[in-house]
Amino acid sequence: MVHGLSFTVELIQSCVHGCSSALLYSPHCLVVLDFSFLFFFFLFNTILSFRSRTTKTRLRYEITKWADSFDVLLSNKYGLAMFRALLKTEFSDENIEFWLTCKDYKKIKSPVKLVSKANKIYKEFIDVQAPREVNIDFRTRQETRQKLLEPTFSSLNEVQVRVYSLMEKDSYPWFLRSKIYQDLLNRTQMQCQRKSF
């Protein structure tokens, strides 16, 4: 894993504080500084700043591997972060956020906390017209609702698998075709080919 891609809260804050307030609030130039913008900004600039050919080659390999499978992308913390950020820019991050929430749900040890978390997940993602309603069919929604009346650690397994399959079929190919991912591949390739000094 390339450690040069560790983004810190302090780094993001320094970028925001370093921006001109006139630029940020100008009626002629609306600048939206959200997580995804900052993520892409730092990712690209980090890549461009690498001096070591070995690091650049390793980074290029990692980024190329994201196209091998959806599972490879999600298991890479930078791939996952970029996937989430890109979905957020399209206001379609509910499926990945639900999938990640399900992963956290399975780690809960306390039965009391499990019930509380199950209710929260249902209200946020499963219920009809939930704030972040996931794209699932009526039958799956009803079955999940029934399972969450008496939640267990496996209550969300089926719906999590369905949401994963949806993302694998739709969001993942879209991510691979995205300009951001293609630009990242091209830039890392150029960096690898450029002579290191």
mmCIF file of N, CA and C in Angstrom, residues 28-147:
data_model
loop_
_atom_site.group_PDB
_atom_site.id
_atom_site.type_symbol
_atom_site.label_atom_id
_atom_site.label_comp_id
_atom_site.label_asym_id
_atom_site.label_seq_id
_atom_site.Cartn_x
_atom_site.Cartn_y
_atom_site.Cartn_z
ATOM 1 N N HIS A 28 -19.849 35.699 -8.543
ATOM 2 C CA HIS A 28 -19.487 35.362 -9.925
ATOM 3 C C HIS A 28 -18.752 34.035 -10.023
ATOM 4 N N CYS A 29 -18.314 33.523 -8.904
ATOM 5 C CA CYS A 29 -17.525 32.288 -8.932
ATOM 6 C C CYS A 29 -17.880 31.431 -7.731
ATOM 7 N N LEU A 30 -18.811 30.518 -7.922
ATOM 8 C CA LEU A 30 -19.235 29.647 -6.829
ATOM 9 C C LEU A 30 -18.274 28.474 -6.747
ATOM 10 N N VAL A 31 -17.589 28.363 -5.632
ATOM 11 C CA VAL A 31 -16.647 27.271 -5.437
ATOM 12 C C VAL A 31 -17.176 26.381 -4.327
ATOM 13 N N VAL A 32 -17.416 25.122 -4.643
ATOM 14 C CA VAL A 32 -17.907 24.184 -3.648
ATOM 15 C C VAL A 32 -16.752 23.317 -3.190
ATOM 16 N N LEU A 33 -16.328 23.534 -1.957
ATOM 17 C CA LEU A 33 -15.229 22.744 -1.406
ATOM 18 C C LEU A 33 -15.815 21.609 -0.584
ATOM 19 N N ASP A 34 -16.085 20.484 -1.212
ATOM 20 C CA ASP A 34 -16.591 19.337 -0.474
ATOM 21 C C ASP A 34 -15.511 18.262 -0.418
ATOM 22 N N PHE A 35 -15.824 17.158 0.240
ATOM 23 C CA PHE A 35 -14.847 16.082 0.423
ATOM 24 C C PHE A 35 -14.303 15.590 -0.908
ATOM 25 N N SER A 36 -15.190 15.387 -1.892
ATOM 26 C CA SER A 36 -14.739 14.799 -3.148
ATOM 27 C C SER A 36 -13.771 15.712 -3.886
ATOM 28 N N PHE A 37 -14.062 17.016 -3.891
ATOM 29 C CA PHE A 37 -13.154 17.955 -4.546
ATOM 30 C C PHE A 37 -11.778 17.888 -3.895
ATOM 31 N N LEU A 38 -11.762 17.948 -2.570
ATOM 32 C CA LEU A 38 -10.492 17.929 -1.855
ATOM 33 C C LEU A 38 -9.762 16.606 -2.039
ATOM 34 N N PHE A 39 -10.512 15.512 -2.038
ATOM 35 C CA PHE A 39 -9.904 14.196 -2.227
ATOM 36 C C PHE A 39 -9.180 14.130 -3.570
ATOM 37 N N PHE A 40 -9.886 14.508 -4.650
ATOM 38 C CA PHE A 40 -9.283 14.454 -5.979
ATOM 39 C C PHE A 40 -8.100 15.413 -6.076
ATOM 40 N N PHE A 41 -8.242 16.595 -5.483
ATOM 41 C CA PHE A 41 -7.173 17.586 -5.508
ATOM 42 C C PHE A 41 -5.900 17.028 -4.877
ATOM 43 N N PHE A 42 -6.020 16.474 -3.680
ATOM 44 C CA PHE A 42 -4.851 15.946 -2.979
ATOM 45 C C PHE A 42 -4.319 14.678 -3.630
ATOM 46 N N LEU A 43 -5.198 13.832 -4.138
ATOM 47 C CA LEU A 43 -4.758 12.602 -4.787
ATOM 48 C C LEU A 43 -3.901 12.918 -6.004
ATOM 49 N N PHE A 44 -4.407 13.790 -6.874
ATOM 50 C CA PHE A 44 -3.659 14.135 -8.078
ATOM 51 C C PHE A 44 -2.343 14.829 -7.733
ATOM 52 N N ASN A 45 -2.365 15.743 -6.782
ATOM 53 C CA ASN A 45 -1.149 16.457 -6.421
ATOM 54 C C ASN A 45 -0.143 15.572 -5.709
ATOM 55 N N THR A 46 -0.630 14.596 -4.963
ATOM 56 C CA THR A 46 0.280 13.644 -4.320
ATOM 57 C C THR A 46 0.996 12.808 -5.372
ATOM 58 N N ILE A 47 0.233 12.349 -6.366
ATOM 59 C CA ILE A 47 0.820 11.554 -7.450
ATOM 60 C C ILE A 47 1.886 12.354 -8.186
ATOM 61 N N LEU A 48 1.569 13.612 -8.488
ATOM 62 C CA LEU A 48 2.508 14.445 -9.231
ATOM 63 C C LEU A 48 3.773 14.754 -8.428
ATOM 64 N N SER A 49 3.673 14.671 -7.106
ATOM 65 C CA SER A 49 4.830 15.023 -6.276
ATOM 66 C C SER A 49 5.763 13.843 -5.997
ATOM 67 N N PHE A 50 5.355 12.624 -6.340
ATOM 68 C CA PHE A 50 6.215 11.468 -6.069
ATOM 69 C C PHE A 50 7.520 11.575 -6.858
ATOM 70 N N ARG A 51 8.644 11.310 -6.177
ATOM 71 C CA ARG A 51 9.949 11.375 -6.837
ATOM 72 C C ARG A 51 10.480 9.982 -7.154
ATOM 73 N N SER A 52 10.091 9.017 -6.371
ATOM 74 C CA SER A 52 10.626 7.671 -6.526
ATOM 75 C C SER A 52 9.918 6.911 -7.644
ATOM 76 N N ARG A 53 10.700 6.366 -8.566
ATOM 77 C CA ARG A 53 10.120 5.572 -9.657
ATOM 78 C C ARG A 53 9.413 4.327 -9.105
ATOM 79 N N THR A 54 9.979 3.727 -8.047
ATOM 80 C CA THR A 54 9.378 2.532 -7.443
ATOM 81 C C THR A 54 7.996 2.848 -6.883
ATOM 82 N N THR A 55 7.885 3.969 -6.179
ATOM 83 C CA THR A 55 6.601 4.377 -5.605
ATOM 84 C C THR A 55 5.589 4.642 -6.704
ATOM 85 N N LYS A 56 6.013 5.318 -7.759
ATOM 86 C CA LYS A 56 5.109 5.626 -8.871
ATOM 87 C C LYS A 56 4.632 4.349 -9.551
ATOM 88 N N THR A 57 5.533 3.398 -9.732
ATOM 89 C CA THR A 57 5.179 2.131 -10.371
ATOM 90 C C THR A 57 4.205 1.344 -9.503
ATOM 91 N N ARG A 58 4.459 1.342 -8.198
ATOM 92 C CA ARG A 58 3.577 0.631 -7.268
ATOM 93 C C ARG A 58 2.185 1.270 -7.255
ATOM 94 N N LEU A 59 2.150 2.586 -7.284
ATOM 95 C CA LEU A 59 0.882 3.306 -7.307
ATOM 96 C C LEU A 59 0.115 3.005 -8.590
ATOM 97 N N ARG A 60 0.819 3.040 -9.707
ATOM 98 C CA ARG A 60 0.198 2.729 -10.997
ATOM 99 C C ARG A 60 -0.390 1.317 -10.966
ATOM 100 N N TYR A 61 0.349 0.367 -10.402
ATOM 101 C CA TYR A 61 -0.115 -1.019 -10.302
ATOM 102 C C TYR A 61 -1.393 -1.093 -9.472
ATOM 103 N N GLU A 62 -1.388 -0.418 -8.312
ATOM 104 C CA GLU A 62 -2.565 -0.421 -7.438
ATOM 105 C C GLU A 62 -3.793 0.127 -8.151
ATOM 106 N N ILE A 63 -3.635 1.269 -8.788
ATOM 107 C CA ILE A 63 -4.768 1.926 -9.452
ATOM 108 C C ILE A 63 -5.277 1.088 -10.618
ATOM 109 N N THR A 64 -4.375 0.451 -11.353
ATOM 110 C CA THR A 64 -4.772 -0.425 -12.459
ATOM 111 C C THR A 64 -5.544 -1.633 -11.942
ATOM 112 N N LYS A 65 -5.147 -2.157 -10.786
ATOM 113 C CA LYS A 65 -5.805 -3.333 -10.197
ATOM 114 C C LYS A 65 -7.267 -3.068 -9.851
ATOM 115 N N TRP A 66 -7.635 -1.816 -9.634
ATOM 116 C CA TRP A 66 -9.029 -1.507 -9.310
ATOM 117 C C TRP A 66 -9.976 -1.995 -10.396
ATOM 118 N N ALA A 67 -9.480 -2.105 -11.615
ATOM 119 C CA ALA A 67 -10.321 -2.552 -12.734
ATOM 120 C C ALA A 67 -10.435 -4.073 -12.800
ATOM 121 N N ASP A 68 -9.679 -4.801 -11.982
ATOM 122 C CA ASP A 68 -9.733 -6.271 -12.005
ATOM 123 C C ASP A 68 -11.081 -6.798 -11.539
ATOM 124 N N SER A 69 -11.578 -6.229 -10.463
ATOM 125 C CA SER A 69 -12.889 -6.647 -9.945
ATOM 126 C C SER A 69 -13.394 -5.604 -8.963
ATOM 127 N N PHE A 70 -14.688 -5.625 -8.745
ATOM 128 C CA PHE A 70 -15.311 -4.705 -7.795
ATOM 129 C C PHE A 70 -14.782 -4.965 -6.386
ATOM 130 N N ASP A 71 -14.563 -6.221 -6.073
ATOM 131 C CA ASP A 71 -14.051 -6.588 -4.755
ATOM 132 C C ASP A 71 -12.661 -6.002 -4.515
ATOM 133 N N VAL A 72 -11.813 -6.016 -5.544
ATOM 134 C CA VAL A 72 -10.462 -5.443 -5.431
ATOM 135 C C VAL A 72 -10.563 -3.942 -5.158
ATOM 136 N N LEU A 73 -11.460 -3.268 -5.873
ATOM 137 C CA LEU A 73 -11.647 -1.830 -5.670
ATOM 138 C C LEU A 73 -12.063 -1.529 -4.230
ATOM 139 N N LEU A 74 -13.067 -2.268 -3.734
ATOM 140 C CA LEU A 74 -13.589 -2.004 -2.392
ATOM 141 C C LEU A 74 -12.616 -2.391 -1.283
ATOM 142 N N SER A 75 -11.719 -3.330 -1.564
ATOM 143 C CA SER A 75 -10.766 -3.755 -0.533
ATOM 144 C C SER A 75 -9.540 -2.842 -0.466
ATOM 145 N N ASN A 76 -9.407 -1.928 -1.426
ATOM 146 C CA ASN A 76 -8.317 -0.957 -1.413
ATOM 147 C C ASN A 76 -8.851 0.342 -0.816
ATOM 148 N N LYS A 77 -8.245 0.817 0.266
ATOM 149 C CA LYS A 77 -8.849 1.965 0.957
ATOM 150 C C LYS A 77 -8.886 3.223 0.099
ATOM 151 N N TYR A 78 -7.914 3.393 -0.799
ATOM 152 C CA TYR A 78 -7.935 4.570 -1.655
ATOM 153 C C TYR A 78 -8.928 4.396 -2.802
ATOM 154 N N GLY A 79 -9.037 3.166 -3.299
ATOM 155 C CA GLY A 79 -10.038 2.880 -4.327
ATOM 156 C C GLY A 79 -11.437 3.083 -3.788
ATOM 157 N N LEU A 80 -11.678 2.581 -2.582
ATOM 158 C CA LEU A 80 -12.986 2.746 -1.942
ATOM 159 C C LEU A 80 -13.287 4.223 -1.708
ATOM 160 N N ALA A 81 -12.296 4.966 -1.221
ATOM 161 C CA ALA A 81 -12.500 6.398 -0.958
ATOM 162 C C ALA A 81 -12.833 7.147 -2.237
ATOM 163 N N MET A 82 -12.146 6.810 -3.334
ATOM 164 C CA MET A 82 -12.421 7.485 -4.599
ATOM 165 C C MET A 82 -13.797 7.103 -5.132
ATOM 166 N N PHE A 83 -14.156 5.827 -5.017
ATOM 167 C CA PHE A 83 -15.472 5.347 -5.459
ATOM 168 C C PHE A 83 -16.579 6.074 -4.696
ATOM 169 N N ARG A 84 -16.438 6.168 -3.380
ATOM 170 C CA ARG A 84 -17.438 6.856 -2.553
ATOM 171 C C ARG A 84 -17.533 8.334 -2.923
ATOM 172 N N ALA A 85 -16.374 8.970 -3.086
ATOM 173 C CA ALA A 85 -16.360 10.398 -3.402
ATOM 174 C C ALA A 85 -17.012 10.675 -4.746
ATOM 175 N N LEU A 86 -16.730 9.813 -5.719
ATOM 176 C CA LEU A 86 -17.299 10.007 -7.053
ATOM 177 C C LEU A 86 -18.811 9.801 -7.043
ATOM 178 N N LEU A 87 -19.284 8.800 -6.304
ATOM 179 C CA LEU A 87 -20.730 8.585 -6.181
ATOM 180 C C LEU A 87 -21.391 9.761 -5.475
ATOM 181 N N LYS A 88 -20.691 10.317 -4.499
ATOM 182 C CA LYS A 88 -21.237 11.461 -3.765
ATOM 183 C C LYS A 88 -21.433 12.657 -4.688
ATOM 184 N N THR A 89 -20.520 12.861 -5.624
ATOM 185 C CA THR A 89 -20.666 13.989 -6.549
ATOM 186 C C THR A 89 -21.895 13.825 -7.432
ATOM 187 N N GLU A 90 -22.357 12.592 -7.606
ATOM 188 C CA GLU A 90 -23.546 12.307 -8.419
ATOM 189 C C GLU A 90 -24.794 12.134 -7.552
ATOM 190 N N PHE A 91 -24.666 12.378 -6.263
ATOM 191 C CA PHE A 91 -25.778 12.211 -5.312
ATOM 192 C C PHE A 91 -26.361 10.800 -5.382
ATOM 193 N N SER A 92 -25.491 9.820 -5.524
ATOM 194 C CA SER A 92 -25.955 8.427 -5.614
ATOM 195 C C SER A 92 -25.082 7.503 -4.762
ATOM 196 N N ASP A 93 -24.768 7.969 -3.570
ATOM 197 C CA ASP A 93 -23.879 7.194 -2.699
ATOM 198 C C ASP A 93 -24.618 6.345 -1.674
ATOM 199 N N GLU A 94 -25.960 6.279 -1.762
ATOM 200 C CA GLU A 94 -26.723 5.547 -0.741
ATOM 201 C C GLU A 94 -26.401 4.054 -0.721
ATOM 202 N N ASN A 95 -26.172 3.443 -1.892
ATOM 203 C CA ASN A 95 -25.898 2.000 -1.926
ATOM 204 C C ASN A 95 -24.561 1.645 -1.274
ATOM 205 N N ILE A 96 -23.512 2.397 -1.594
ATOM 206 C CA ILE A 96 -22.204 2.093 -1.003
ATOM 207 C C ILE A 96 -22.211 2.396 0.501
ATOM 208 N N GLU A 97 -22.898 3.455 0.895
ATOM 209 C CA GLU A 97 -22.962 3.782 2.319
ATOM 210 C C GLU A 97 -23.748 2.714 3.083
ATOM 211 N N PHE A 98 -24.806 2.199 2.463
ATOM 212 C CA PHE A 98 -25.578 1.118 3.081
ATOM 213 C C PHE A 98 -24.716 -0.132 3.216
ATOM 214 N N TRP A 99 -23.997 -0.481 2.157
ATOM 215 C CA TRP A 99 -23.148 -1.673 2.164
ATOM 216 C C TRP A 99 -22.096 -1.586 3.278
ATOM 217 N N LEU A 100 -21.487 -0.417 3.418
ATOM 218 C CA LEU A 100 -20.479 -0.218 4.466
ATOM 219 C C LEU A 100 -21.114 -0.254 5.860
ATOM 220 N N THR A 101 -22.318 0.294 5.971
ATOM 221 C CA THR A 101 -23.040 0.263 7.245
ATOM 222 C C THR A 101 -23.352 -1.172 7.646
ATOM 223 N N CYS A 102 -23.698 -2.005 6.670
ATOM 224 C CA CYS A 102 -23.956 -3.430 6.935
ATOM 225 C C CYS A 102 -22.701 -4.126 7.452
ATOM 226 N N LYS A 103 -21.548 -3.777 6.899
ATOM 227 C CA LYS A 103 -20.282 -4.356 7.370
ATOM 228 C C LYS A 103 -20.052 -4.006 8.838
ATOM 229 N N ASP A 104 -20.313 -2.757 9.183
ATOM 230 C CA ASP A 104 -20.155 -2.322 10.577
ATOM 231 C C ASP A 104 -21.168 -3.011 11.485
ATOM 232 N N TYR A 105 -22.377 -3.181 10.979
ATOM 233 C CA TYR A 105 -23.459 -3.819 11.745
ATOM 234 C C TYR A 105 -23.053 -5.224 12.198
ATOM 235 N N LYS A 106 -22.391 -5.951 11.318
ATOM 236 C CA LYS A 106 -21.991 -7.332 11.627
ATOM 237 C C LYS A 106 -20.915 -7.416 12.708
ATOM 238 N N LYS A 107 -20.258 -6.298 12.987
ATOM 239 C CA LYS A 107 -19.194 -6.283 13.999
ATOM 240 C C LYS A 107 -19.729 -5.996 15.404
ATOM 241 N N ILE A 108 -21.000 -5.628 15.497
ATOM 242 C CA ILE A 108 -21.585 -5.277 16.800
ATOM 243 C C ILE A 108 -21.688 -6.525 17.675
ATOM 244 N N LYS A 109 -21.248 -6.407 18.913
ATOM 245 C CA LYS A 109 -21.267 -7.541 19.848
ATOM 246 C C LYS A 109 -22.504 -7.528 20.744
ATOM 247 N N SER A 110 -22.905 -6.349 21.156
ATOM 248 C CA SER A 110 -24.013 -6.225 22.109
ATOM 249 C C SER A 110 -25.376 -6.393 21.432
ATOM 250 N N PRO A 111 -26.235 -7.309 21.932
ATOM 251 C CA PRO A 111 -27.581 -7.489 21.374
ATOM 252 C C PRO A 111 -28.429 -6.216 21.453
ATOM 253 N N VAL A 112 -28.238 -5.438 22.510
ATOM 254 C CA VAL A 112 -28.990 -4.182 22.669
ATOM 255 C C VAL A 112 -28.590 -3.190 21.584
ATOM 256 N N LYS A 113 -27.282 -3.062 21.354
ATOM 257 C CA LYS A 113 -26.792 -2.157 20.310
ATOM 258 C C LYS A 113 -27.209 -2.651 18.930
ATOM 259 N N LEU A 114 -27.292 -3.958 18.777
ATOM 260 C CA LEU A 114 -27.704 -4.549 17.499
ATOM 261 C C LEU A 114 -29.127 -4.118 17.145
ATOM 262 N N VAL A 115 -30.026 -4.169 18.108
ATOM 263 C CA VAL A 115 -31.422 -3.761 17.894
ATOM 264 C C VAL A 115 -31.493 -2.280 17.538
ATOM 265 N N SER A 116 -30.762 -1.472 18.280
ATOM 266 C CA SER A 116 -30.742 -0.025 18.038
ATOM 267 C C SER A 116 -30.212 0.292 16.640
ATOM 268 N N LYS A 117 -29.111 -0.361 16.262
ATOM 269 C CA LYS A 117 -28.504 -0.136 14.944
ATOM 270 C C LYS A 117 -29.421 -0.633 13.831
ATOM 271 N N ALA A 118 -30.089 -1.754 14.041
ATOM 272 C CA ALA A 118 -31.019 -2.303 13.041
ATOM 273 C C ALA A 118 -32.146 -1.319 12.763
ATOM 274 N N ASN A 119 -32.695 -0.722 13.825
ATOM 275 C CA ASN A 119 -33.765 0.270 13.662
ATOM 276 C C ASN A 119 -33.279 1.491 12.891
ATOM 277 N N LYS A 120 -32.083 1.927 13.221
ATOM 278 C CA LYS A 120 -31.507 3.096 12.548
ATOM 279 C C LYS A 120 -31.287 2.810 11.057
ATOM 280 N N ILE A 121 -30.745 1.642 10.754
ATOM 281 C CA ILE A 121 -30.499 1.258 9.358
ATOM 282 C C ILE A 121 -31.811 1.186 8.588
ATOM 283 N N TYR A 122 -32.825 0.601 9.211
ATOM 284 C CA TYR A 122 -34.129 0.488 8.542
ATOM 285 C C TYR A 122 -34.682 1.874 8.201
ATOM 286 N N LYS A 123 -34.638 2.780 9.158
ATOM 287 C CA LYS A 123 -35.191 4.124 8.944
ATOM 288 C C LYS A 123 -34.390 4.928 7.928
ATOM 289 N N GLU A 124 -33.074 4.713 7.914
ATOM 290 C CA GLU A 124 -32.219 5.505 7.020
ATOM 291 C C GLU A 124 -32.143 4.956 5.599
ATOM 292 N N PHE A 125 -32.193 3.611 5.442
ATOM 293 C CA PHE A 125 -31.930 3.009 4.134
ATOM 294 C C PHE A 125 -33.036 2.122 3.561
ATOM 295 N N ILE A 126 -33.786 1.421 4.402
ATOM 296 C CA ILE A 126 -34.695 0.373 3.921
ATOM 297 C C ILE A 126 -36.127 0.855 3.737
ATOM 298 N N ASP A 127 -36.617 1.617 4.687
ATOM 299 C CA ASP A 127 -38.012 2.064 4.669
ATOM 300 C C ASP A 127 -38.333 2.799 3.365
ATOM 301 N N VAL A 128 -39.584 2.671 2.921
ATOM 302 C CA VAL A 128 -40.019 3.394 1.720
ATOM 303 C C VAL A 128 -39.882 4.890 1.996
ATOM 304 N N GLN A 129 -39.249 5.593 1.071
ATOM 305 C CA GLN A 129 -38.966 7.026 1.172
ATOM 306 C C GLN A 129 -38.054 7.370 2.356
ATOM 307 N N ALA A 130 -37.179 6.433 2.699
ATOM 308 C CA ALA A 130 -36.146 6.720 3.706
ATOM 309 C C ALA A 130 -35.222 7.799 3.143
ATOM 310 N N PRO A 131 -34.560 8.574 3.992
ATOM 311 C CA PRO A 131 -33.687 9.649 3.500
ATOM 312 C C PRO A 131 -32.637 9.176 2.489
ATOM 313 N N ARG A 132 -32.137 7.943 2.674
ATOM 314 C CA ARG A 132 -31.116 7.404 1.761
ATOM 315 C C ARG A 132 -31.564 6.032 1.265
ATOM 316 N N GLU A 133 -32.773 5.983 0.790
ATOM 317 C CA GLU A 133 -33.397 4.715 0.380
ATOM 318 C C GLU A 133 -32.573 3.982 -0.680
ATOM 319 N N VAL A 134 -32.271 2.713 -0.392
ATOM 320 C CA VAL A 134 -31.516 1.902 -1.350
ATOM 321 C C VAL A 134 -32.462 1.324 -2.395
ATOM 322 N N ASN A 135 -31.885 0.996 -3.526
ATOM 323 C CA ASN A 135 -32.664 0.512 -4.664
ATOM 324 C C ASN A 135 -32.845 -1.008 -4.571
ATOM 325 N N ILE A 136 -33.916 -1.433 -3.890
ATOM 326 C CA ILE A 136 -34.206 -2.867 -3.763
ATOM 327 C C ILE A 136 -35.664 -3.119 -4.118
ATOM 328 N N ASP A 137 -35.954 -4.354 -4.495
ATOM 329 C CA ASP A 137 -37.326 -4.696 -4.882
ATOM 330 C C ASP A 137 -38.230 -4.824 -3.654
ATOM 331 N N PHE A 138 -39.538 -4.838 -3.906
ATOM 332 C CA PHE A 138 -40.547 -4.867 -2.846
ATOM 333 C C PHE A 138 -40.388 -6.087 -1.941
ATOM 334 N N ARG A 139 -40.184 -7.258 -2.542
ATOM 335 C CA ARG A 139 -40.073 -8.489 -1.759
ATOM 336 C C ARG A 139 -38.882 -8.431 -0.794
ATOM 337 N N THR A 140 -37.739 -7.995 -1.303
ATOM 338 C CA THR A 140 -36.540 -7.897 -0.454
ATOM 339 C C THR A 140 -36.760 -6.891 0.675
ATOM 340 N N ARG A 141 -37.414 -5.789 0.343
ATOM 341 C CA ARG A 141 -37.692 -4.765 1.355
ATOM 342 C C ARG A 141 -38.564 -5.334 2.481
ATOM 343 N N GLN A 142 -39.622 -6.072 2.084
ATOM 344 C CA GLN A 142 -40.544 -6.642 3.069
ATOM 345 C C GLN A 142 -39.859 -7.717 3.923
ATOM 346 N N GLU A 143 -39.082 -8.565 3.276
ATOM 347 C CA GLU A 143 -38.371 -9.626 4.006
ATOM 348 C C GLU A 143 -37.363 -9.037 4.997
ATOM 349 N N THR A 144 -36.693 -7.995 4.566
ATOM 350 C CA THR A 144 -35.713 -7.339 5.444
ATOM 351 C C THR A 144 -36.418 -6.691 6.630
ATOM 352 N N ARG A 145 -37.546 -6.068 6.360
ATOM 353 C CA ARG A 145 -38.321 -5.444 7.442
ATOM 354 C C ARG A 145 -38.705 -6.485 8.490
ATOM 355 N N GLN A 146 -39.151 -7.648 8.022
ATOM 356 C CA GLN A 146 -39.537 -8.730 8.940
ATOM 357 C C GLN A 146 -38.342 -9.215 9.762
ATOM 358 N N LYS A 147 -37.204 -9.387 9.096
ATOM 359 C CA LYS A 147 -35.998 -9.860 9.797
ATOM 360 C C LYS A 147 -35.526 -8.873 10.862
#
